[in-house]
Short mmCIF file of C-alpha atoms in Angstrom, two decimals:
data_model
loop_
_atom_site.label_atom_id
_atom_site.label_comp_id
_atom_site.label_asym_id
_atom_site.label_seq_id
_atom_site.Cartn_x
_atom_site.Cartn_y
_atom_site.Cartn_z
CA UNK A 1 -111.98 -30.15 -80.29
CA UNK A 2 -108.46 -29.60 -80.31
CA UNK A 3 -107.39 -26.50 -81.97
CA UNK A 4 -104.13 -27.98 -82.99
CA UNK A 5 -104.93 -28.63 -86.50
CA UNK A 6 -106.74 -25.25 -87.26
CA UNK A 7 -103.80 -23.80 -85.79
CA UNK A 8 -100.95 -25.45 -88.11
CA UNK A 9 -103.26 -24.73 -91.00
CA UNK A 10 -103.04 -21.27 -90.05
CA UNK A 11 -99.70 -21.14 -89.41
CA UNK A 12 -99.03 -22.34 -92.84
CA UNK A 13 -101.29 -20.19 -94.69
CA UNK A 14 -99.89 -16.98 -92.95
CA UNK A 15 -96.27 -17.72 -93.15
CA UNK A 16 -95.89 -19.94 -96.34
CA UNK A 17 -94.60 -22.52 -94.16
CA UNK A 18 -93.21 -25.58 -96.15
CA UNK A 19 -91.92 -27.67 -93.82
CA UNK A 20 -94.05 -29.89 -91.77
CA UNK A 21 -95.46 -28.31 -88.71
CA UNK A 22 -96.34 -30.85 -85.84
CA UNK A 23 -97.20 -29.96 -82.25
CA UNK A 24 -93.87 -30.21 -81.39
CA UNK A 25 -92.52 -27.51 -83.90
CA UNK A 26 -90.99 -24.77 -82.10
CA UNK A 27 -92.40 -21.27 -83.47
CA UNK A 28 -89.34 -19.22 -83.46
CA UNK A 29 -86.47 -21.90 -84.17
CA UNK A 30 -88.18 -24.08 -86.37
CA UNK A 31 -90.89 -21.93 -88.23
CA UNK A 32 -88.55 -18.99 -88.00
CA UNK A 33 -91.22 -16.36 -86.82
CA UNK A 34 -89.80 -12.92 -85.46
CA UNK A 35 -91.36 -11.10 -82.64
CA UNK A 36 -93.47 -9.19 -85.23
CA UNK A 37 -94.65 -12.46 -86.92
CA UNK A 38 -95.53 -14.00 -83.47
CA UNK A 39 -97.66 -10.66 -83.00
CA UNK A 40 -99.45 -11.25 -86.41
CA UNK A 41 -100.00 -14.85 -85.60
CA UNK A 42 -101.87 -13.90 -82.50
CA UNK A 43 -104.01 -11.58 -84.25
CA UNK A 44 -105.01 -14.30 -86.93
CA UNK A 45 -105.53 -16.69 -84.18
CA UNK A 46 -107.83 -13.73 -82.41
CA UNK A 47 -109.68 -13.57 -85.62
CA UNK A 48 -110.08 -16.68 -86.71
CA UNK A 49 -111.09 -18.42 -83.59
CA UNK A 50 -112.89 -15.28 -82.29
CA UNK A 51 -111.18 -15.05 -79.16
CA UNK A 52 -109.28 -12.43 -77.06
CA UNK A 53 -105.97 -13.74 -76.65
CA UNK A 54 -104.16 -11.88 -73.93
CA UNK A 55 -100.42 -11.21 -74.67
CA UNK A 56 -99.37 -12.02 -71.19
CA UNK A 57 -99.76 -15.68 -71.88
CA UNK A 58 -97.54 -15.69 -74.55
CA UNK A 59 -94.39 -15.69 -72.25
CA UNK A 60 -95.34 -19.56 -71.79
CA UNK A 61 -95.32 -20.26 -75.42
CA UNK A 62 -92.50 -21.92 -77.45
CA UNK A 63 -94.38 -24.77 -79.28
CA UNK A 64 -97.28 -24.94 -81.54
CA UNK A 65 -98.71 -27.25 -78.78
CA UNK A 66 -98.26 -24.68 -76.26
CA UNK A 67 -100.30 -22.33 -78.38
CA UNK A 68 -103.03 -24.72 -78.97
CA UNK A 69 -103.20 -25.44 -75.24
CA UNK A 70 -103.86 -21.72 -74.32
CA UNK A 71 -106.42 -21.40 -77.44
CA UNK A 72 -108.48 -24.40 -76.35
CA UNK A 73 -108.65 -22.88 -72.52
CA UNK A 74 -109.64 -19.77 -73.96
CA UNK A 75 -112.31 -21.41 -76.23
CA UNK A 76 -113.47 -23.36 -73.08
CA UNK A 77 -113.62 -20.42 -70.89
CA UNK A 78 -115.86 -18.23 -73.85
CA UNK A 79 -118.20 -21.44 -74.04
CA UNK B 1 -71.05 -17.48 -70.95
CA UNK B 2 -70.38 -13.83 -70.35
CA UNK B 3 -72.93 -11.19 -68.85
CA UNK B 4 -72.34 -9.25 -71.92
CA UNK B 5 -73.25 -11.84 -74.62
CA UNK B 6 -76.70 -11.12 -75.09
CA UNK B 7 -75.54 -7.61 -76.51
CA UNK B 8 -73.52 -9.07 -79.52
CA UNK B 9 -76.36 -8.53 -81.67
CA UNK B 10 -76.59 -4.67 -80.74
CA UNK B 11 -73.08 -4.58 -81.45
CA UNK B 12 -73.63 -6.29 -85.19
CA UNK B 13 -76.26 -3.63 -85.56
CA UNK B 14 -74.18 -0.53 -84.57
CA UNK B 15 -71.62 -2.01 -86.86
CA UNK B 16 -73.89 -1.94 -89.98
CA UNK B 17 -75.26 1.45 -89.19
CA UNK B 18 -71.54 2.84 -88.70
CA UNK B 19 -70.49 0.94 -91.97
CA UNK B 20 -73.61 2.33 -94.04
CA UNK B 21 -73.34 5.74 -92.74
CA UNK B 22 -69.36 6.21 -93.64
CA UNK B 23 -67.84 5.69 -90.18
CA UNK B 24 -70.42 8.11 -88.55
CA UNK B 25 -72.86 6.48 -85.87
CA UNK B 26 -76.20 7.88 -86.51
CA UNK B 27 -77.53 6.87 -83.09
CA UNK B 28 -76.54 8.90 -80.11
CA UNK B 29 -74.70 11.68 -81.88
CA UNK B 30 -73.78 14.76 -80.03
CA UNK B 31 -74.61 18.38 -80.67
CA UNK B 32 -71.91 19.93 -79.98
CA UNK B 33 -72.83 23.55 -80.34
CA UNK B 34 -76.33 25.24 -80.29
CA UNK B 35 -76.51 28.13 -82.26
CA UNK B 36 -80.34 28.33 -82.24
CA UNK B 37 -83.41 26.12 -81.57
CA UNK B 38 -82.92 24.38 -85.08
CA UNK B 39 -79.32 25.05 -85.85
CA UNK B 40 -76.26 23.55 -84.14
CA UNK B 41 -73.12 21.82 -84.75
CA UNK B 42 -72.73 18.02 -85.31
CA UNK B 43 -69.79 16.27 -86.67
CA UNK B 44 -67.91 19.75 -87.12
CA UNK B 45 -70.17 21.19 -89.48
CA UNK B 46 -73.03 23.37 -89.00
CA UNK B 47 -76.21 21.41 -89.15
CA UNK B 48 -79.80 22.41 -89.45
CA UNK B 49 -81.72 20.46 -86.72
CA UNK B 50 -84.69 18.53 -87.84
CA UNK B 51 -85.09 15.63 -85.48
CA UNK B 52 -85.46 17.52 -82.22
CA UNK B 53 -89.19 17.47 -81.25
CA UNK B 54 -88.62 21.12 -80.32
CA UNK B 55 -92.02 21.61 -82.28
CA UNK B 56 -92.47 25.53 -81.38
CA UNK B 57 -88.87 26.40 -81.01
CA UNK B 58 -89.25 27.73 -77.55
CA UNK B 59 -85.97 26.34 -75.69
CA UNK B 60 -84.32 29.69 -76.49
CA UNK B 61 -87.32 31.81 -75.40
CA UNK B 62 -86.16 35.04 -73.43
CA UNK B 63 -88.88 34.70 -71.05
CA UNK B 64 -88.66 30.96 -70.32
CA UNK B 65 -85.15 31.37 -69.74
CA UNK B 66 -85.84 34.39 -67.24
CA UNK B 67 -88.28 32.09 -65.59
CA UNK B 68 -85.95 29.52 -65.14
CA UNK B 69 -83.16 31.72 -63.98
CA UNK B 70 -85.49 33.16 -61.31
CA UNK B 71 -86.05 29.72 -60.05
CA UNK B 72 -82.38 28.75 -59.77
CA UNK B 73 -81.81 31.92 -57.96
CA UNK B 74 -84.64 31.32 -55.30
CA UNK B 75 -85.08 27.88 -55.33
CA UNK B 76 -81.90 26.14 -56.15
CA UNK B 77 -80.39 23.55 -58.28
CA UNK B 78 -82.69 20.63 -57.44
CA UNK B 79 -85.35 19.18 -54.92
CA UNK B 80 -83.13 16.29 -53.44
CA UNK B 81 -86.41 14.69 -52.60
CA UNK B 82 -89.06 12.69 -54.04
CA UNK B 83 -92.79 14.25 -54.12
CA UNK B 84 -93.60 12.18 -50.95
CA UNK B 85 -91.00 13.30 -48.91
CA UNK B 86 -89.34 16.72 -49.25
CA UNK B 87 -89.59 17.12 -53.21
CA UNK B 88 -92.88 19.17 -53.30
CA UNK B 89 -92.43 22.66 -53.43
CA UNK B 90 -95.23 25.40 -53.76
CA UNK B 91 -94.29 25.50 -57.65
CA UNK B 92 -94.60 22.13 -57.94
CA UNK B 93 -98.39 22.55 -57.00
CA UNK B 94 -98.69 25.55 -58.84
CA UNK B 95 -97.89 23.91 -62.13
CA UNK B 96 -100.25 20.92 -61.40
CA UNK B 97 -102.82 23.24 -60.91
CA UNK B 98 -102.29 25.33 -63.97
CA UNK B 99 -102.24 22.04 -65.99
CA UNK B 100 -105.61 21.11 -64.41
CA UNK B 101 -106.90 24.47 -65.87
CA UNK B 102 -105.29 24.13 -69.05
CA UNK B 103 -106.95 21.09 -69.74
CA UNK B 104 -110.13 21.86 -67.93
CA UNK B 105 -109.68 18.53 -65.73
CA UNK B 106 -109.59 19.26 -62.54
CA UNK B 107 -106.89 17.35 -61.20
CA UNK B 108 -103.05 16.71 -62.28
CA UNK B 109 -99.96 14.70 -61.22
CA UNK B 110 -96.76 15.61 -62.20
CA UNK B 111 -93.79 13.26 -62.96
CA UNK B 112 -90.21 13.45 -63.45
CA UNK B 113 -90.35 12.54 -67.07
CA UNK B 114 -92.94 11.54 -69.76
CA UNK B 115 -91.40 8.05 -69.71
CA UNK B 116 -92.80 7.91 -66.04
CA UNK B 117 -95.82 9.42 -66.49
CA UNK B 118 -96.98 6.56 -68.82
CA UNK B 119 -95.31 3.97 -66.59
CA UNK B 120 -96.47 5.41 -63.40
CA UNK B 121 -99.92 6.04 -64.57
CA UNK B 122 -100.85 2.82 -66.55
CA UNK B 123 -98.89 0.57 -64.09
CA UNK B 124 -100.87 1.99 -61.46
CA UNK B 125 -104.36 2.30 -62.87
CA UNK B 126 -104.40 -1.59 -63.97
CA UNK B 127 -103.06 -4.21 -62.05
CA UNK B 128 -103.41 -8.13 -62.76
CA UNK B 129 -107.08 -8.36 -62.02
CA UNK B 130 -107.66 -5.57 -64.73
CA UNK B 131 -107.53 -5.65 -68.52
CA UNK B 132 -105.71 -3.19 -70.60
CA UNK B 133 -105.90 -2.36 -74.80
CA UNK B 134 -102.87 -0.95 -76.47
CA UNK B 135 -102.40 0.14 -79.91
CA UNK B 136 -99.87 -2.08 -81.92
CA UNK B 137 -97.83 1.04 -82.58
CA UNK B 138 -97.37 2.30 -78.87
CA UNK B 139 -94.48 3.88 -77.52
CA UNK B 140 -91.87 1.62 -75.48
CA UNK B 141 -93.20 3.46 -72.38
CA UNK B 142 -96.50 2.25 -72.80
CA UNK B 143 -95.34 -1.54 -73.50
CA UNK B 144 -92.97 -1.25 -70.52
CA UNK B 145 -95.76 0.03 -68.28
CA UNK B 146 -98.23 -2.73 -69.58
CA UNK B 147 -95.53 -5.59 -68.62
CA UNK B 148 -94.94 -3.78 -65.21
CA UNK B 149 -98.80 -3.96 -64.66
CA UNK B 150 -99.23 -7.02 -64.98
CA UNK B 151 -102.84 -6.35 -66.53
CA UNK B 152 -104.36 -8.72 -68.96
CA UNK B 153 -102.72 -7.55 -72.12
CA UNK B 154 -104.46 -7.00 -75.54
CA UNK B 155 -103.02 -5.42 -78.37
CA UNK B 156 -105.08 -3.85 -81.47
CA UNK B 157 -104.38 -3.05 -84.84
CA UNK B 158 -102.64 0.34 -85.34
CA UNK B 159 -104.95 3.26 -85.07
CA UNK B 160 -107.69 0.71 -86.07
CA UNK B 161 -111.19 1.83 -84.23
CA UNK B 162 -113.14 -1.33 -85.48
CA UNK B 163 -110.33 -3.77 -84.47
CA UNK B 164 -110.42 -2.13 -80.89
CA UNK B 165 -114.32 -2.57 -80.97
CA UNK B 166 -113.94 -6.13 -82.05
CA UNK B 167 -111.55 -6.87 -78.95
CA UNK B 168 -113.66 -4.83 -76.71
CA UNK B 169 -116.88 -7.07 -77.69
CA UNK B 170 -114.95 -10.24 -76.97
CA UNK B 171 -114.07 -9.01 -73.63
CA UNK B 172 -118.03 -8.82 -72.78
CA UNK B 173 -118.48 -7.45 -69.45
CA UNK B 174 -115.01 -6.92 -68.71
CA UNK B 175 -114.72 -3.97 -71.43
CA UNK B 176 -116.66 -1.74 -69.21
CA UNK B 177 -113.68 -1.30 -66.84
CA UNK B 178 -110.89 -1.62 -69.34
CA UNK B 179 -107.95 0.94 -69.86
CA UNK B 180 -107.46 2.00 -73.39
CA UNK B 181 -104.41 3.83 -74.36
CA UNK B 182 -103.93 5.91 -77.50
CA UNK B 183 -101.47 8.78 -78.50
CA UNK B 184 -102.55 11.68 -80.11
CA UNK B 185 -99.75 12.17 -82.61
CA UNK B 186 -97.66 8.53 -83.20
CA UNK B 187 -94.02 9.55 -82.63
CA UNK B 188 -92.88 7.37 -85.66
CA UNK B 189 -95.03 7.84 -88.52
CA UNK B 190 -96.72 11.12 -87.37
CA UNK B 191 -100.10 10.13 -88.00
CA UNK B 192 -103.17 11.56 -85.62
CA UNK B 193 -105.42 9.13 -83.56
CA UNK B 194 -108.86 8.44 -85.07
CA UNK B 195 -110.00 9.76 -81.65
CA UNK B 196 -113.44 10.65 -82.45
CA UNK B 197 -114.14 7.25 -83.87
CA UNK B 198 -112.21 5.81 -80.76
CA UNK B 199 -114.69 7.81 -78.38
CA UNK B 200 -117.61 6.32 -80.06
CA UNK B 201 -116.40 2.77 -79.78
CA UNK B 202 -115.87 3.63 -75.82
CA UNK B 203 -119.20 4.94 -75.83
CA UNK B 204 -120.55 1.81 -77.04
CA UNK B 205 -118.37 -1.05 -75.18
CA UNK B 206 -116.99 1.01 -72.10
CA UNK B 207 -113.62 1.48 -70.86
CA UNK B 208 -111.35 4.38 -69.82
CA UNK B 209 -109.40 6.17 -72.29
CA UNK B 210 -105.92 7.17 -71.48
CA UNK B 211 -104.42 9.66 -74.36
CA UNK B 212 -100.83 10.12 -74.53
CA UNK B 213 -100.50 13.88 -76.13
CA UNK B 214 -96.71 13.89 -76.20
CA UNK B 215 -96.23 15.06 -79.44
CA UNK B 216 -99.58 16.67 -79.88
CA UNK B 217 -99.20 19.03 -76.83
CA UNK B 218 -98.66 22.63 -78.29
CA UNK B 219 -99.12 21.53 -81.92
CA UNK B 220 -102.97 20.83 -81.97
CA UNK B 221 -106.10 22.32 -80.16
CA UNK B 222 -107.20 26.28 -80.27
CA UNK B 223 -104.60 26.58 -77.15
CA UNK B 224 -102.23 23.85 -77.76
CA UNK B 225 -103.91 21.25 -75.39
CA UNK B 226 -103.46 18.58 -78.02
CA UNK B 227 -105.85 16.44 -80.32
CA UNK B 228 -108.46 15.93 -77.88
CA UNK B 229 -109.05 19.60 -77.74
CA UNK B 230 -108.62 19.82 -81.48
CA UNK B 231 -111.39 17.01 -81.89
CA UNK B 232 -113.78 18.64 -79.26
CA UNK B 233 -113.57 15.10 -77.05
CA UNK B 234 -111.85 16.45 -74.30
CA UNK B 235 -114.75 15.72 -71.67
CA UNK B 236 -114.55 11.82 -73.28
CA UNK B 237 -111.16 11.57 -72.14
CA UNK B 238 -110.33 9.99 -68.72
CA UNK B 239 -106.97 10.57 -68.55
CA UNK B 240 -104.50 12.87 -70.58
CA UNK B 241 -100.78 11.95 -70.41
CA UNK B 242 -97.82 14.04 -71.92
CA UNK B 243 -94.24 15.35 -71.82
CA UNK B 244 -92.84 18.76 -71.30
CA UNK B 245 -89.72 17.36 -73.44
CA UNK B 246 -91.09 18.47 -76.72
CA UNK B 247 -93.20 21.62 -77.26
CA UNK B 248 -92.62 22.92 -73.83
CA UNK B 249 -88.88 22.60 -74.45
CA UNK B 250 -87.60 21.17 -70.83
CA UNK B 251 -88.50 17.86 -69.19
CA UNK B 252 -91.04 16.08 -67.19
CA UNK B 253 -94.34 14.31 -67.37
CA UNK B 254 -97.89 14.74 -66.25
CA UNK B 255 -101.45 13.26 -66.05
CA UNK B 256 -104.55 15.23 -66.08
CA UNK B 257 -107.94 13.72 -65.51
CA UNK B 258 -111.53 14.71 -64.22
CA UNK B 259 -111.54 11.93 -61.56
CA UNK B 260 -110.81 13.09 -57.85
CA UNK B 261 -109.22 9.61 -57.29
CA UNK B 262 -106.20 10.62 -59.41
CA UNK B 263 -104.98 12.12 -56.08
CA UNK B 264 -104.65 8.39 -54.77
CA UNK B 265 -102.55 7.52 -57.53
CA UNK B 266 -99.79 9.41 -55.95
CA UNK B 267 -99.76 7.07 -52.78
CA UNK B 268 -99.69 4.05 -55.25
CA UNK B 269 -97.61 5.02 -58.07
CA UNK B 270 -93.87 3.51 -57.55
CA UNK B 271 -92.62 5.76 -60.65
CA UNK B 272 -93.96 8.84 -58.55
CA UNK B 273 -93.22 7.65 -55.06
CA UNK B 274 -89.37 6.51 -55.71
CA UNK B 275 -88.32 9.34 -58.06
CA UNK B 276 -87.01 12.74 -56.90
CA UNK B 277 -89.09 15.29 -58.22
CA UNK B 278 -88.32 17.72 -60.80
CA UNK B 279 -85.69 20.31 -60.32
CA UNK B 280 -87.80 23.92 -59.48
CA UNK B 281 -85.96 25.50 -62.56
CA UNK B 282 -87.37 22.81 -64.87
CA UNK B 283 -90.91 23.28 -63.32
CA UNK B 284 -90.72 27.15 -64.14
CA UNK B 285 -89.49 26.70 -67.54
CA UNK B 286 -92.46 24.35 -67.90
CA UNK B 287 -94.83 26.92 -66.31
CA UNK B 288 -93.83 29.65 -68.59
CA UNK B 289 -93.74 27.56 -71.69
CA UNK B 290 -97.46 26.41 -71.07
CA UNK B 291 -98.35 30.05 -70.91
CA UNK B 292 -96.63 31.42 -74.07
CA UNK B 293 -97.80 28.00 -75.90
CA UNK B 294 -101.43 28.85 -74.95
CA UNK B 295 -101.20 31.96 -76.89
CA UNK B 296 -98.90 30.57 -79.70
CA UNK B 297 -101.65 30.06 -82.60
CA UNK B 298 -99.28 31.86 -84.99
CA UNK B 299 -96.54 28.97 -84.32
CA UNK B 300 -98.79 26.50 -84.57
CA UNK B 301 -99.96 27.72 -88.00
CA UNK B 302 -96.44 28.29 -89.11
CA UNK B 303 -95.61 24.51 -88.12
CA UNK B 304 -98.29 23.08 -89.88
CA UNK B 305 -97.90 25.38 -93.05
CA UNK B 306 -94.24 23.89 -93.06
CA UNK B 307 -95.50 20.20 -92.42
CA UNK B 308 -97.98 20.40 -95.28
CA UNK B 309 -95.32 21.94 -97.83
CA UNK B 310 -92.76 19.42 -96.81
CA UNK B 311 -95.13 16.51 -96.58
CA UNK B 312 -96.33 17.10 -100.61
CA UNK B 313 -92.46 17.72 -101.61
CA UNK B 314 -91.61 14.41 -100.37
CA UNK B 315 -94.45 12.30 -101.80
CA UNK B 316 -93.83 14.28 -105.01
CA UNK B 317 -90.17 13.03 -105.05
CA UNK B 318 -91.40 9.63 -104.73
CA UNK B 319 -90.81 8.94 -101.19
CA UNK B 320 -92.86 6.45 -99.18
CA UNK B 321 -94.18 8.66 -96.20
CA UNK B 322 -96.53 8.17 -93.41
CA UNK B 323 -100.32 8.31 -93.70
CA UNK B 324 -100.52 12.22 -93.22
CA UNK B 325 -99.37 15.35 -93.07
CA UNK B 326 -97.87 16.59 -89.47
CA UNK B 327 -95.15 17.80 -87.64
CA UNK B 328 -93.45 14.22 -87.50
CA UNK B 329 -92.81 13.39 -91.15
CA UNK B 330 -91.44 9.77 -91.55
CA UNK B 331 -89.73 8.35 -94.83
CA UNK B 332 -89.92 4.50 -94.89
CA UNK B 333 -86.83 3.27 -96.47
CA UNK B 334 -86.33 -0.36 -97.59
CA UNK B 335 -83.55 -1.60 -95.23
CA UNK B 336 -81.40 -0.37 -92.41
CA UNK B 337 -78.43 -0.09 -94.40
CA UNK B 338 -80.59 1.96 -97.13
CA UNK B 339 -81.70 4.00 -94.20
CA UNK B 340 -78.25 4.85 -92.74
CA UNK B 341 -76.72 5.46 -95.90
CA UNK B 342 -79.40 8.05 -96.94
CA UNK B 343 -79.07 9.47 -93.23
CA UNK B 344 -75.46 10.13 -94.07
CA UNK B 345 -76.25 11.63 -97.10
CA UNK B 346 -78.44 14.17 -95.66
CA UNK B 347 -75.84 14.83 -93.03
CA UNK B 348 -73.33 15.97 -95.41
CA UNK B 349 -75.78 18.39 -96.93
CA UNK B 350 -75.84 19.51 -92.97
CA UNK B 351 -79.17 18.36 -91.96
CA UNK B 352 -80.18 16.21 -89.22
CA UNK B 353 -82.92 14.03 -88.97
CA UNK B 354 -83.63 10.83 -86.80
CA UNK B 355 -82.36 7.48 -88.22
CA UNK B 356 -84.78 4.99 -86.45
CA UNK B 357 -84.72 1.52 -86.72
CA UNK B 358 -86.49 -1.65 -85.07
CA UNK B 359 -87.07 -2.02 -82.34
CA UNK B 360 -88.30 1.39 -82.06
CA UNK B 361 -90.12 1.55 -85.23
CA UNK B 362 -93.49 -0.26 -85.93
CA UNK B 363 -92.80 -3.83 -87.40
CA UNK B 364 -89.64 -4.07 -89.31
CA UNK B 365 -89.78 -0.50 -90.66
CA UNK B 366 -86.21 1.75 -90.98
CA UNK B 367 -87.27 5.41 -91.43
CA UNK B 368 -85.78 8.84 -91.54
CA UNK B 369 -87.76 10.68 -89.10
CA UNK B 370 -88.00 14.43 -89.45
CA UNK B 371 -89.85 16.54 -86.82
CA UNK B 372 -90.54 20.16 -87.75
CA UNK B 373 -90.38 23.12 -85.86
CA UNK B 374 -91.92 26.45 -85.83
CA UNK B 375 -88.34 28.11 -85.67
CA UNK B 376 -88.00 26.38 -89.05
CA UNK B 377 -88.03 29.26 -91.62
CA UNK B 378 -88.97 29.00 -95.01
CA UNK B 379 -85.51 28.97 -96.35
CA UNK B 380 -84.98 26.05 -93.97
CA UNK B 381 -87.51 23.72 -95.37
CA UNK B 382 -86.23 24.66 -98.86
CA UNK B 383 -82.99 23.55 -97.36
CA UNK B 384 -84.63 20.24 -96.36
CA UNK B 385 -86.29 19.76 -99.56
CA UNK B 386 -82.72 20.09 -101.19
CA UNK B 387 -81.22 17.71 -99.03
CA UNK B 388 -84.02 15.06 -99.76
CA UNK B 389 -83.73 15.39 -103.26
CA UNK B 390 -80.03 14.18 -103.15
CA UNK B 391 -81.36 11.03 -101.61
CA UNK B 392 -84.37 10.68 -104.06
CA UNK B 393 -81.83 11.22 -106.77
CA UNK B 394 -79.60 8.23 -105.78
CA UNK B 395 -82.50 6.02 -105.37
#
């Protein structure tokens, strides 16, 4: 099952984002996360999904869907 | 689009700083004269220096200067080569042996700067097939090394052994060969790594610990070896990295380890292979300074007495300070503008501390960072306290 819905809830709870967040939302440009907040989000993602998230993978993350795709991959590896 | 467009943000920050600090640029300010290790002239004014990392105040020590002069006379101004080519002199090898003995580690490699020591060690020890775990508040050299290594990188919460344990547990068998990077004293907030607890985590999950003692060399430990010696866990630390640019009062870096394989790093570390080696006078300075540091428990006692006193006074004034007293004392400010204005006020009182702003700070903090020295007198500490009081009164 895709992690997208849980991830969107996590972003909303962490940053009090009031706008609609969809898989196509940009984490930095639309949600407005700073680099520090992105790191905090990753820490929260690790704890929520109980996965290790290598920071190298962040280079390819722009949209919520990019992050969700990586989380799905990490969950699959772990299963 | 110009090549330089990306620096517009830097320009904007510089303008904010200069405006808030009454047209004095707080970053990169020059010291125009030096009167002692802790007194100089800045902006045309005699200034007490409390942001130099000169923890033991050895930069004008006559025996150290004599050793450096002798090396200049006998070995010349520079080695003009890398260690792999013509830049290995006997004195480089002697200093490596001195450090190996000092840390009781058996093997040491010198680097030309402390930055290069982290870059050269971390980026060589781990590669794309390896796992690297670093503290969230790590120094820039550690972040840069992580990037250069291409290793699978994980960040754990600052100085939080439980958070590291959680991450190692998730790694499963990969944790066994993971490299964990810690710092003895964290350079911005001045807190000491919870090293005994980190060592316990390593015992439980495996991995190797690399401890950067840049700010703790000379400052902690019975002979100034740093935090690992102070905590009695030296045998558990796999790699000790550090710099000569603080307590030893010159420039250079090193890594010491009990692993004989450290010698192989020489042939694989690009920062080592492709840098000119340290000038002989610098190596001679480090050697003599190391000898003096090992017997300087009186200076360490004085330094920590100053640190405890100033930390207590700053707290009593209502400042937000770092988690514990140490020779690095940070006052946390609400904004970059407020920090720059306060910094200027301290300068007007004849006190220089470091103004540190993001991205050099953890998160989004702006700091007034004071680093103390055993060369400070009690009267100097009074002067520092009086200067901070003027900032406290204006808040």
